GROMACS .gro file of C-alpha atoms in nm:
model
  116
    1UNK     CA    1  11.381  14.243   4.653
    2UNK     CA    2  11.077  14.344   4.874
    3UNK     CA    3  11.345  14.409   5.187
    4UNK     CA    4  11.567  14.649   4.952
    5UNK     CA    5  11.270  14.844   4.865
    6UNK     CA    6  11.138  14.854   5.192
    7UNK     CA    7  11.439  15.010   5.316
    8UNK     CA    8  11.493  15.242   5.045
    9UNK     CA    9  11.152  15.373   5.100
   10UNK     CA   10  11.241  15.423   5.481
   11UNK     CA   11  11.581  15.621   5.357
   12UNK     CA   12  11.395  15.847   5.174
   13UNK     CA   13  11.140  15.897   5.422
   14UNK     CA   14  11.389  15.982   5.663
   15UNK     CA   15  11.608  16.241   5.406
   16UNK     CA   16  11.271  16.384   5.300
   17UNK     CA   17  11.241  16.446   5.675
   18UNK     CA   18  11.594  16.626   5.715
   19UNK     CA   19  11.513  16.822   5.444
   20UNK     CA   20  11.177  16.941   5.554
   21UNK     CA   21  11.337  17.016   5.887
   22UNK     CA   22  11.607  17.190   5.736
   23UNK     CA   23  11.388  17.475   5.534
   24UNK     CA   24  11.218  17.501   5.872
   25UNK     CA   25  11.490  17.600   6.086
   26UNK     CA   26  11.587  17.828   5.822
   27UNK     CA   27  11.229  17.979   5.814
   28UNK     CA   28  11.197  18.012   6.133
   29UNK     CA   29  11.524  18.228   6.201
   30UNK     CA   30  11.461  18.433   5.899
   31UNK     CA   31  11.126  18.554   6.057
   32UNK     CA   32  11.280  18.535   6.406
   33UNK     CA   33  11.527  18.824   6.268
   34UNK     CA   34  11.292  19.023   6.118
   35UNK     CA   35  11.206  19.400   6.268
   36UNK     CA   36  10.861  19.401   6.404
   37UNK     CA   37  10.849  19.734   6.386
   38UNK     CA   38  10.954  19.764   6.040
   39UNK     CA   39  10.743  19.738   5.728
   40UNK     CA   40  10.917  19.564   5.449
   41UNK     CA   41  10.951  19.685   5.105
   42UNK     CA   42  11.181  19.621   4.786
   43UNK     CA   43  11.464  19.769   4.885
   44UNK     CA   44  11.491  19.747   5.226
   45UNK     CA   45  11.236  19.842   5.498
   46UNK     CA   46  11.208  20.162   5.727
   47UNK     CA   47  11.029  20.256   6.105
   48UNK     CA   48  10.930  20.568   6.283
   49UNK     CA   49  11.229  20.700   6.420
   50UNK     CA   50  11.290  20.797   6.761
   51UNK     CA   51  11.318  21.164   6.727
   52UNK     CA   52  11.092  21.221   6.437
   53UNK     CA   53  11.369  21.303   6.192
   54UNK     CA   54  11.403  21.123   5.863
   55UNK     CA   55  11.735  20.890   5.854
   56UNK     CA   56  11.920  20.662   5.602
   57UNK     CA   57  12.131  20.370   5.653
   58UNK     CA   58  12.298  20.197   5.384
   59UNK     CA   59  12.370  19.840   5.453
   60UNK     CA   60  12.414  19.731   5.144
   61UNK     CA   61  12.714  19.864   4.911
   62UNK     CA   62  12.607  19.644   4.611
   63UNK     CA   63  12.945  19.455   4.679
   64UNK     CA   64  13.181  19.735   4.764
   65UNK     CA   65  13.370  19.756   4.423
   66UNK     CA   66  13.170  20.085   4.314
   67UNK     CA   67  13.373  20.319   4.428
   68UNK     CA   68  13.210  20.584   4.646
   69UNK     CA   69  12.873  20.583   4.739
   70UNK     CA   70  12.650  20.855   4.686
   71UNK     CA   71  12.293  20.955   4.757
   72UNK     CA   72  12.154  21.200   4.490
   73UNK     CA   73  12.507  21.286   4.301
   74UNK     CA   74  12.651  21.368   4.622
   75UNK     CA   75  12.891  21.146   4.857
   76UNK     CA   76  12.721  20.995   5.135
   77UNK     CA   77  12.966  21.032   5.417
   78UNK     CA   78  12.801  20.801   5.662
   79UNK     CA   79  12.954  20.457   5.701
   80UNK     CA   80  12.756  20.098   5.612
   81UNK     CA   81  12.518  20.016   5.898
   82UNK     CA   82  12.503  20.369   6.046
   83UNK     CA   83  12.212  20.643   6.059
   84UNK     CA   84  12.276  21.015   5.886
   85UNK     CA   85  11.984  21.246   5.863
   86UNK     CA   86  11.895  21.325   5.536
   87UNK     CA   87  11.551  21.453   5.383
   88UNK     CA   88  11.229  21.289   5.298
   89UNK     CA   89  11.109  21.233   4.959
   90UNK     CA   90  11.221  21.032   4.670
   91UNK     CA   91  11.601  20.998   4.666
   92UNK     CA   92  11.828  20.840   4.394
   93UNK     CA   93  12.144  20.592   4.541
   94UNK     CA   94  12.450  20.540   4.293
   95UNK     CA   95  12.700  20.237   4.349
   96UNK     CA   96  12.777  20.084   4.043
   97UNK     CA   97  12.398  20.143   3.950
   98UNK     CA   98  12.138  20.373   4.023
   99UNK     CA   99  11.840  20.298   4.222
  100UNK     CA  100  11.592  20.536   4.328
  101UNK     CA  101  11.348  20.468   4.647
  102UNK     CA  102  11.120  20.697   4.853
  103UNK     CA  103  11.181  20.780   5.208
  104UNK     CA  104  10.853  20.846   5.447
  105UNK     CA  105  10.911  21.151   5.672
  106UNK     CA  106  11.028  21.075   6.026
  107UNK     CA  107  11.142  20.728   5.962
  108UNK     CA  108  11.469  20.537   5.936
  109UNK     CA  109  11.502  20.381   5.606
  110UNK     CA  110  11.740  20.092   5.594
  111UNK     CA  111  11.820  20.065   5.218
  112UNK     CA  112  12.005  19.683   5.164
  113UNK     CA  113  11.922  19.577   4.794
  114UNK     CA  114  12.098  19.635   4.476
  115UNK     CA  115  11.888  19.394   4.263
  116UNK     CA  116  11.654  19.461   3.983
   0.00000   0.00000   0.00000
């Protein structure tokens, strides 16, 4: 009885193990693909630009089935993933809900979540 126990203990030592190395390989290249430059907030995260004009990229459609995007009641013509200019200030995003965010003057705002 002693041996079975033993060796149970030892398997879940050893799974414990996997699974602790697991969430830290998945820790690690979450923060490895994180934008140093960036700072983070709610709904996405946004950097000086290059240029100092103010940007947006969407790349996010809260799961495509909205219809067409638009950034304050107007169609945003840029595709997912790609920079257009637009102006700073507090802007509202509709795709199958509507979000609004703020975006800093001469920055690139990357805009990626839908949730509440």
């Amino acid at each position: 009885m002693m041996r079975v126990l033993k060796y149970a203990l030892i398997a879940l030592g050893a799974l414990l193990a996997c699974v602790l190395l697991a969430v830290a390989i998945v820790l690690l290249v979450n923060v490895a693909g994180m934008d140093a430059d960036a700072t983070y907030e709610l709904r996405g995260r946004y950097k000086p630009s290059a240029d100092g004009k103010t940007y947006l990229v969407v790349e996010h459609d809260n799961g495509g089935g909205c219809g067409t995007l638009s950034l304050d009641g107007k169609p945003w013509p840029v595709p997912l993933d790609e920079a257009g200019e637009t102006t700073p200030g507090v802007h509202t995003i509709e795709c199958g809900g509507e979000i609004e965010f703020e975006i800093q003057s001469g920055s690139i705002y990357y805009f990626d979540y839908w949730g509440p």
